[in-house]
Amino acid sequence: MKKEADEIFESLITTDLKNLHLERYTYSPMQAMDELGLDEELINELVEDYVGQMIKSLVQFEVYLKELENSKSNKMELDYKLFRELAHKNLGVARNLRIKDSEILLYELIKKDDLKYLLLCIEALKVAIIKLNPQCAYNTLRLIKIKNFF
């Protein structure tokens, strides 16, 4: 799962999202540890919580994006409010944990209106989150599938 996420992320950030300059970024908990005065174990737990929350948020981003696409197809006014509120909520956590690629991508979700571009940012965010903690992402995805089954 991580290898595939790495390949997809690399492809997106070197082509369609090249303007974001994420090609050399790798998350390290050290900056958050130093700046927040927390130990590595606690930072890793917080990152796990963030990954789980973001996987759930990504599902909601996709729902909101489909609603926006439907509005556009029906020539209705596009209302980005819920989409942007969700991005803003998650941006705060990414900033606190010093997860720069998530920060940049979430900021793009807040400020851009191009639906195709937003979809690319969501895809990049999805694989960036998987890269942070593949096991946690996998477990969260499995739980979502199980919940949706019942």
Tab-separated table of N, CA and C in Angstrom, residues 17-141:
chain	number	residue	atom	x	y	z
A	17	LEU	N	0.597	18.761	-10.005
A	17	LEU	CA	0.726	19.581	-8.788
A	17	LEU	C	2.164	20.054	-8.571
A	18	LYS	N	2.907	20.149	-9.657
A	18	LYS	CA	4.303	20.560	-9.578
A	18	LYS	C	4.464	21.946	-8.947
A	19	ASN	N	3.477	22.815	-9.156
A	19	ASN	CA	3.524	24.178	-8.624
A	19	ASN	C	3.562	24.232	-7.095
A	20	LEU	N	3.239	23.121	-6.427
A	20	LEU	CA	3.221	23.098	-4.963
A	20	LEU	C	4.581	22.775	-4.342
A	21	HIS	N	5.521	22.334	-5.152
A	21	HIS	CA	6.898	22.072	-4.718
A	21	HIS	C	6.981	21.081	-3.546
A	22	LEU	N	6.326	19.950	-3.707
A	22	LEU	CA	6.317	18.927	-2.657
A	22	LEU	C	7.256	17.763	-2.953
A	23	GLU	N	7.998	17.840	-4.021
A	23	GLU	CA	8.769	16.683	-4.474
A	23	GLU	C	9.846	16.192	-3.507
A	24	ARG	N	10.345	17.021	-2.655
A	24	ARG	CA	11.420	16.581	-1.747
A	24	ARG	C	10.957	16.460	-0.302
A	25	TYR	N	9.669	16.531	-0.067
A	25	TYR	CA	9.162	16.540	1.301
A	25	TYR	C	8.959	15.133	1.849
A	26	THR	N	9.438	14.916	3.066
A	26	THR	CA	9.171	13.703	3.833
A	26	THR	C	8.889	14.141	5.266
A	27	TYR	N	7.801	13.645	5.815
A	27	TYR	CA	7.439	14.038	7.175
A	27	TYR	C	8.412	13.465	8.195
A	28	SER	N	8.756	14.300	9.163
A	28	SER	CA	9.546	13.871	10.309
A	28	SER	C	8.885	14.447	11.563
A	29	PRO	N	8.669	13.620	12.572
A	29	PRO	CA	8.049	14.128	13.797
A	29	PRO	C	8.966	15.043	14.608
A	30	MET	N	10.234	15.139	14.221
A	30	MET	CA	11.202	15.911	15.007
A	30	MET	C	10.810	17.384	15.154
A	31	GLN	N	10.337	18.004	14.080
A	31	GLN	CA	9.968	19.413	14.157
A	31	GLN	C	8.826	19.609	15.155
A	32	ALA	N	7.817	18.749	15.083
A	32	ALA	CA	6.699	18.853	16.025
A	32	ALA	C	7.174	18.586	17.455
A	33	MET	N	8.072	17.618	17.624
A	33	MET	CA	8.604	17.310	18.957
A	33	MET	C	9.316	18.524	19.531
A	34	ASP	N	10.182	19.125	18.724
A	34	ASP	CA	10.967	20.269	19.186
A	34	ASP	C	10.091	21.477	19.494
A	35	GLU	N	9.183	21.792	18.582
A	35	GLU	CA	8.384	23.004	18.720
A	35	GLU	C	7.265	22.867	19.751
A	36	LEU	N	6.734	21.664	19.910
A	36	LEU	CA	5.626	21.464	20.842
A	36	LEU	C	6.074	20.932	22.195
A	37	GLY	N	7.335	20.477	22.272
A	37	GLY	CA	7.849	19.950	23.528
A	37	GLY	C	7.231	18.617	23.925
A	38	LEU	N	6.816	17.834	22.921
A	38	LEU	CA	6.209	16.524	23.182
A	38	LEU	C	7.175	15.426	22.781
A	39	ASP	N	7.020	14.251	23.406
A	39	ASP	CA	7.919	13.152	23.050
A	39	ASP	C	7.435	12.468	21.769
A	40	GLU	N	8.323	11.674	21.194
A	40	GLU	CA	8.046	11.039	19.897
A	40	GLU	C	6.840	10.106	19.959
A	41	GLU	N	6.693	9.397	21.059
A	41	GLU	CA	5.567	8.471	21.184
A	41	GLU	C	4.231	9.215	21.105
A	42	LEU	N	4.138	10.338	21.794
A	42	LEU	CA	2.899	11.108	21.770
A	42	LEU	C	2.650	11.703	20.380
A	43	ILE	N	3.687	12.224	19.750
A	43	ILE	CA	3.538	12.766	18.390
A	43	ILE	C	3.059	11.661	17.452
A	44	ASN	N	3.638	10.471	17.562
A	44	ASN	CA	3.221	9.366	16.693
A	44	ASN	C	1.765	8.974	16.939
A	45	GLU	N	1.331	9.021	18.189
A	45	GLU	CA	-0.086	8.742	18.495
A	45	GLU	C	-0.986	9.809	17.884
A	46	LEU	N	-0.568	11.062	17.984
A	46	LEU	CA	-1.345	12.152	17.399
A	46	LEU	C	-1.399	12.040	15.872
A	47	VAL	N	-0.297	11.627	15.268
A	47	VAL	CA	-0.269	11.424	13.816
A	47	VAL	C	-1.211	10.281	13.432
A	48	GLU	N	-1.211	9.207	14.226
A	48	GLU	CA	-2.154	8.108	13.971
A	48	GLU	C	-3.597	8.601	14.025
A	49	ASP	N	-3.916	9.380	15.048
A	49	ASP	CA	-5.265	9.949	15.156
A	49	ASP	C	-5.589	10.811	13.940
A	50	TYR	N	-4.600	11.598	13.523
A	50	TYR	CA	-4.777	12.467	12.352
A	50	TYR	C	-5.029	11.639	11.092
A	51	VAL	N	-4.276	10.580	10.912
A	51	VAL	CA	-4.453	9.721	9.732
A	51	VAL	C	-5.864	9.140	9.720
A	52	GLY	N	-6.302	8.614	10.855
A	52	GLY	CA	-7.645	8.059	10.939
A	52	GLY	C	-8.712	9.093	10.635
A	53	GLN	N	-8.569	10.281	11.208
A	53	GLN	CA	-9.530	11.357	10.963
A	53	GLN	C	-9.498	11.810	9.511
A	54	MET	N	-8.310	11.904	8.935
A	54	MET	CA	-8.210	12.360	7.554
A	54	MET	C	-8.800	11.350	6.575
A	55	ILE	N	-8.636	10.065	6.839
A	55	ILE	CA	-9.232	9.054	5.954
A	55	ILE	C	-10.747	9.251	5.942
A	56	LYS	N	-11.323	9.468	7.108
A	56	LYS	CA	-12.769	9.725	7.184
A	56	LYS	C	-13.126	11.040	6.490
A	57	SER	N	-12.305	12.048	6.660
A	57	SER	CA	-12.554	13.338	6.018
A	57	SER	C	-12.439	13.235	4.497
A	58	LEU	N	-11.521	12.416	4.015
A	58	LEU	CA	-11.361	12.263	2.572
A	58	LEU	C	-12.619	11.684	1.934
A	59	VAL	N	-13.271	10.784	2.645
A	59	VAL	CA	-14.544	10.249	2.163
A	59	VAL	C	-15.553	11.389	2.036
A	60	GLN	N	-15.591	12.261	3.032
A	60	GLN	CA	-16.519	13.390	3.006
A	60	GLN	C	-16.131	14.400	1.932
A	61	PHE	N	-14.835	14.638	1.732
A	61	PHE	CA	-14.398	15.538	0.654
A	61	PHE	C	-14.925	15.049	-0.691
A	62	GLU	N	-14.848	13.751	-0.910
A	62	GLU	CA	-15.310	13.192	-2.183
A	62	GLU	C	-16.820	13.379	-2.347
A	63	VAL	N	-17.568	13.225	-1.260
A	63	VAL	CA	-19.020	13.455	-1.308
A	63	VAL	C	-19.291	14.917	-1.663
A	64	TYR	N	-18.627	15.837	-0.985
A	64	TYR	CA	-18.828	17.261	-1.253
A	64	TYR	C	-18.432	17.616	-2.689
A	65	LEU	N	-17.333	17.035	-3.163
A	65	LEU	CA	-16.884	17.325	-4.522
A	65	LEU	C	-17.905	16.823	-5.549
A	66	LYS	N	-18.495	15.663	-5.316
A	66	LYS	CA	-19.538	15.164	-6.222
A	66	LYS	C	-20.746	16.093	-6.222
A	67	GLU	N	-21.107	16.608	-5.056
A	67	GLU	CA	-22.216	17.564	-4.976
A	67	GLU	C	-21.891	18.831	-5.770
A	68	LEU	N	-20.642	19.293	-5.670
A	68	LEU	CA	-20.229	20.467	-6.434
A	68	LEU	C	-20.270	20.190	-7.939
A	69	GLU	N	-19.804	19.005	-8.329
A	69	GLU	CA	-19.832	18.630	-9.744
A	69	GLU	C	-21.268	18.543	-10.257
A	70	ASN	N	-22.176	18.000	-9.441
A	70	ASN	CA	-23.590	17.934	-9.830
A	70	ASN	C	-24.178	19.336	-9.977
A	71	SER	N	-23.842	20.212	-9.062
A	71	SER	CA	-24.323	21.592	-9.155
A	71	SER	C	-23.814	22.252	-10.433
A	72	LYS	N	-22.558	22.014	-10.737
A	72	LYS	CA	-21.978	22.596	-11.953
A	72	LYS	C	-22.673	22.029	-13.194
A	73	SER	N	-22.895	20.729	-13.226
A	73	SER	CA	-23.569	20.098	-14.360
A	73	SER	C	-24.983	20.627	-14.549
A	74	ASN	N	-25.635	20.946	-13.441
A	74	ASN	CA	-27.003	21.470	-13.489
A	74	ASN	C	-27.042	22.991	-13.574
A	75	LYS	N	-25.864	23.577	-13.830
A	75	LYS	CA	-25.744	25.031	-13.976
A	75	LYS	C	-26.285	25.801	-12.766
A	76	MET	N	-26.011	25.225	-11.606
A	76	MET	CA	-26.404	25.863	-10.350
A	76	MET	C	-25.185	26.551	-9.745
A	77	GLU	N	-25.450	27.443	-8.806
A	77	GLU	CA	-24.353	28.112	-8.108
A	77	GLU	C	-23.605	27.095	-7.248
A	78	LEU	N	-22.286	27.162	-7.280
A	78	LEU	CA	-21.470	26.234	-6.495
A	78	LEU	C	-21.284	26.784	-5.086
A	79	ASP	N	-21.609	25.968	-4.102
A	79	ASP	CA	-21.478	26.357	-2.704
A	79	ASP	C	-20.354	25.529	-2.076
A	80	TYR	N	-19.217	26.157	-1.885
A	80	TYR	CA	-18.021	25.493	-1.363
A	80	TYR	C	-17.950	25.498	0.161
A	81	LYS	N	-18.946	26.042	0.826
A	81	LYS	CA	-18.872	26.283	2.266
A	81	LYS	C	-18.506	25.034	3.063
A	82	LEU	N	-19.251	23.941	2.944
A	82	LEU	CA	-18.972	22.734	3.729
A	82	LEU	C	-17.621	22.120	3.358
A	83	PHE	N	-17.304	22.147	2.073
A	83	PHE	CA	-16.020	21.626	1.588
A	83	PHE	C	-14.865	22.379	2.238
A	84	ARG	N	-14.975	23.692	2.229
A	84	ARG	CA	-13.893	24.525	2.780
A	84	ARG	C	-13.826	24.464	4.296
A	85	GLU	N	-14.969	24.349	4.949
A	85	GLU	CA	-14.962	24.202	6.408
A	85	GLU	C	-14.249	22.921	6.827
A	86	LEU	N	-14.491	21.840	6.097
A	86	LEU	CA	-13.824	20.570	6.387
A	86	LEU	C	-12.318	20.690	6.163
A	87	ALA	N	-11.932	21.348	5.090
A	87	ALA	CA	-10.503	21.555	4.820
A	87	ALA	C	-9.869	22.396	5.926
A	88	HIS	N	-10.552	23.438	6.328
A	88	HIS	CA	-10.019	24.325	7.375
A	88	HIS	C	-9.843	23.583	8.695
A	89	LYS	N	-10.826	22.775	9.047
A	89	LYS	CA	-10.748	21.993	10.295
A	89	LYS	C	-9.519	21.077	10.304
A	90	ASN	N	-9.293	20.411	9.194
A	90	ASN	CA	-8.159	19.495	9.105
A	90	ASN	C	-6.828	20.223	8.947
A	91	LEU	N	-6.868	21.410	8.380
A	91	LEU	CA	-5.648	22.207	8.223
A	91	LEU	C	-5.048	22.554	9.580
A	92	GLY	N	-5.877	22.880	10.536
A	92	GLY	CA	-5.372	23.223	11.866
A	92	GLY	C	-4.586	22.087	12.493
A	93	VAL	N	-5.075	20.876	12.353
A	93	VAL	CA	-4.380	19.720	12.927
A	93	VAL	C	-3.067	19.481	12.190
A	94	ALA	N	-3.096	19.582	10.861
A	94	ALA	CA	-1.866	19.394	10.077
A	94	ALA	C	-0.812	20.423	10.481
A	95	ARG	N	-1.242	21.653	10.678
A	95	ARG	CA	-0.293	22.696	11.099
A	95	ARG	C	0.284	22.379	12.473
A	96	ASN	N	-0.564	21.969	13.396
A	96	ASN	CA	-0.089	21.664	14.745
A	96	ASN	C	0.940	20.540	14.746
A	97	LEU	N	0.744	19.549	13.889
A	97	LEU	CA	1.665	18.411	13.826
A	97	LEU	C	2.821	18.648	12.859
A	98	ARG	N	2.832	19.803	12.211
A	98	ARG	CA	3.889	20.198	11.268
A	98	ARG	C	3.969	19.233	10.085
A	99	ILE	N	2.804	18.844	9.548
A	99	ILE	CA	2.730	17.953	8.389
A	99	ILE	C	2.567	18.855	7.169
A	100	LYS	N	3.699	19.252	6.587
A	100	LYS	CA	3.726	20.309	5.569
A	100	LYS	C	2.983	19.949	4.283
A	101	ASP	N	3.098	18.702	3.802
A	101	ASP	CA	2.409	18.383	2.549
A	101	ASP	C	0.894	18.451	2.734
A	102	SER	N	0.404	17.989	3.873
A	102	SER	CA	-1.027	18.096	4.154
A	102	SER	C	-1.449	19.559	4.282
A	103	GLU	N	-0.624	20.355	4.942
A	103	GLU	CA	-0.921	21.781	5.083
A	103	GLU	C	-1.112	22.435	3.717
A	104	ILE	N	-0.177	22.193	2.846
A	104	ILE	CA	-0.208	22.808	1.515
A	104	ILE	C	-1.429	22.343	0.729
A	105	LEU	N	-1.694	21.044	0.754
A	105	LEU	CA	-2.820	20.505	-0.012
A	105	LEU	C	-4.168	20.959	0.563
A	106	LEU	N	-4.279	20.984	1.870
A	106	LEU	CA	-5.526	21.458	2.489
A	106	LEU	C	-5.749	22.947	2.213
A	107	TYR	N	-4.684	23.700	2.212
A	107	TYR	CA	-4.803	25.125	1.883
A	107	TYR	C	-5.307	25.303	0.451
A	108	GLU	N	-4.827	24.463	-0.459
A	108	GLU	CA	-5.308	24.510	-1.840
A	108	GLU	C	-6.801	24.206	-1.897
A	109	LEU	N	-7.265	23.257	-1.071
A	109	LEU	CA	-8.686	22.927	-1.037
A	109	LEU	C	-9.524	24.105	-0.546
A	110	ILE	N	-8.945	24.922	0.288
A	110	ILE	CA	-9.655	26.086	0.822
A	110	ILE	C	-9.733	27.209	-0.219
A	111	LYS	N	-8.663	27.437	-0.959
A	111	LYS	CA	-8.616	28.648	-1.781
A	111	LYS	C	-8.948	28.466	-3.259
A	112	LYS	N	-8.950	27.246	-3.762
A	112	LYS	CA	-9.185	27.044	-5.203
A	112	LYS	C	-10.632	26.672	-5.503
A	113	ASP	N	-11.056	26.979	-6.734
A	113	ASP	CA	-12.421	26.700	-7.166
A	113	ASP	C	-12.491	25.686	-8.311
A	114	ASP	N	-11.391	25.397	-8.964
A	114	ASP	CA	-11.369	24.485	-10.107
A	114	ASP	C	-11.591	23.048	-9.617
A	115	LEU	N	-12.723	22.452	-9.997
A	115	LEU	CA	-13.094	21.137	-9.476
A	115	LEU	C	-12.108	20.041	-9.891
A	116	LYS	N	-11.573	20.117	-11.088
A	116	LYS	CA	-10.577	19.118	-11.524
A	116	LYS	C	-9.301	19.227	-10.689
A	117	TYR	N	-8.892	20.455	-10.424
A	117	TYR	CA	-7.715	20.684	-9.596
A	117	TYR	C	-7.950	20.205	-8.161
A	118	LEU	N	-9.151	20.482	-7.642
A	118	LEU	CA	-9.479	20.029	-6.288
A	118	LEU	C	-9.435	18.507	-6.192
A	119	LEU	N	-9.904	17.824	-7.225
A	119	LEU	CA	-9.843	16.363	-7.239
A	119	LEU	C	-8.396	15.879	-7.195
A	120	LEU	N	-7.512	16.521	-7.943
A	120	LEU	CA	-6.091	16.161	-7.908
A	120	LEU	C	-5.507	16.383	-6.511
A	121	CYS	N	-5.886	17.471	-5.881
A	121	CYS	CA	-5.395	17.751	-4.524
A	121	CYS	C	-5.911	16.708	-3.534
A	122	ILE	N	-7.155	16.290	-3.697
A	122	ILE	CA	-7.707	15.257	-2.819
A	122	ILE	C	-6.962	13.943	-3.020
A	123	GLU	N	-6.669	13.600	-4.265
A	123	GLU	CA	-5.921	12.367	-4.539
A	123	GLU	C	-4.521	12.436	-3.927
A	124	ALA	N	-3.867	13.573	-4.082
A	124	ALA	CA	-2.532	13.740	-3.496
A	124	ALA	C	-2.604	13.682	-1.972
A	125	LEU	N	-3.608	14.283	-1.400
A	125	LEU	CA	-3.786	14.268	0.054
A	125	LEU	C	-4.023	12.842	0.538
A	126	LYS	N	-4.820	12.106	-0.201
A	126	LYS	CA	-5.115	10.724	0.169
A	126	LYS	C	-3.824	9.896	0.250
A	127	VAL	N	-2.987	9.992	-0.759
A	127	VAL	CA	-1.758	9.188	-0.735
A	127	VAL	C	-0.744	9.740	0.250
A	128	ALA	N	-0.750	11.055	0.477
A	128	ALA	CA	0.138	11.634	1.494
A	128	ALA	C	-0.229	11.105	2.873
A	129	ILE	N	-1.519	10.968	3.142
A	129	ILE	CA	-1.996	10.454	4.426
A	129	ILE	C	-1.624	8.981	4.570
A	130	ILE	N	-1.792	8.225	3.520
A	130	ILE	CA	-1.415	6.802	3.564
A	130	ILE	C	0.076	6.667	3.861
A	131	LYS	N	0.893	7.520	3.240
A	131	LYS	CA	2.342	7.472	3.458
A	131	LYS	C	2.725	7.764	4.906
A	132	LEU	N	1.948	8.612	5.587
A	132	LEU	CA	2.255	8.952	6.983
A	132	LEU	C	2.228	7.724	7.887
A	133	ASN	N	1.202	6.888	7.715
A	133	ASN	CA	1.073	5.688	8.532
A	133	ASN	C	0.210	4.681	7.766
A	134	PRO	N	0.837	3.879	6.906
A	134	PRO	CA	0.085	2.952	6.057
A	134	PRO	C	-0.789	1.977	6.844
A	135	GLN	N	-0.298	1.475	7.960
A	135	GLN	CA	-1.078	0.501	8.733
A	135	GLN	C	-2.336	1.137	9.310
A	136	CYS	N	-2.206	2.317	9.852
A	136	CYS	CA	-3.367	3.028	10.404
A	136	CYS	C	-4.366	3.359	9.293
A	137	ALA	N	-3.870	3.808	8.143
A	137	ALA	CA	-4.749	4.118	7.013
A	137	ALA	C	-5.496	2.865	6.573
A	138	TYR	N	-4.784	1.769	6.457
A	138	TYR	CA	-5.399	0.500	6.055
A	138	TYR	C	-6.482	0.078	7.052
A	139	ASN	N	-6.165	0.138	8.334
A	139	ASN	CA	-7.136	-0.253	9.371
A	139	ASN	C	-8.385	0.631	9.328
A	140	THR	N	-8.186	1.919	9.137
A	140	THR	CA	-9.320	2.845	9.081
A	140	THR	C	-10.184	2.559	7.857
A	141	LEU	N	-9.539	2.314	6.721
A	141	LEU	CA	-10.293	1.990	5.507
A	141	LEU	C	-11.096	0.700	5.676
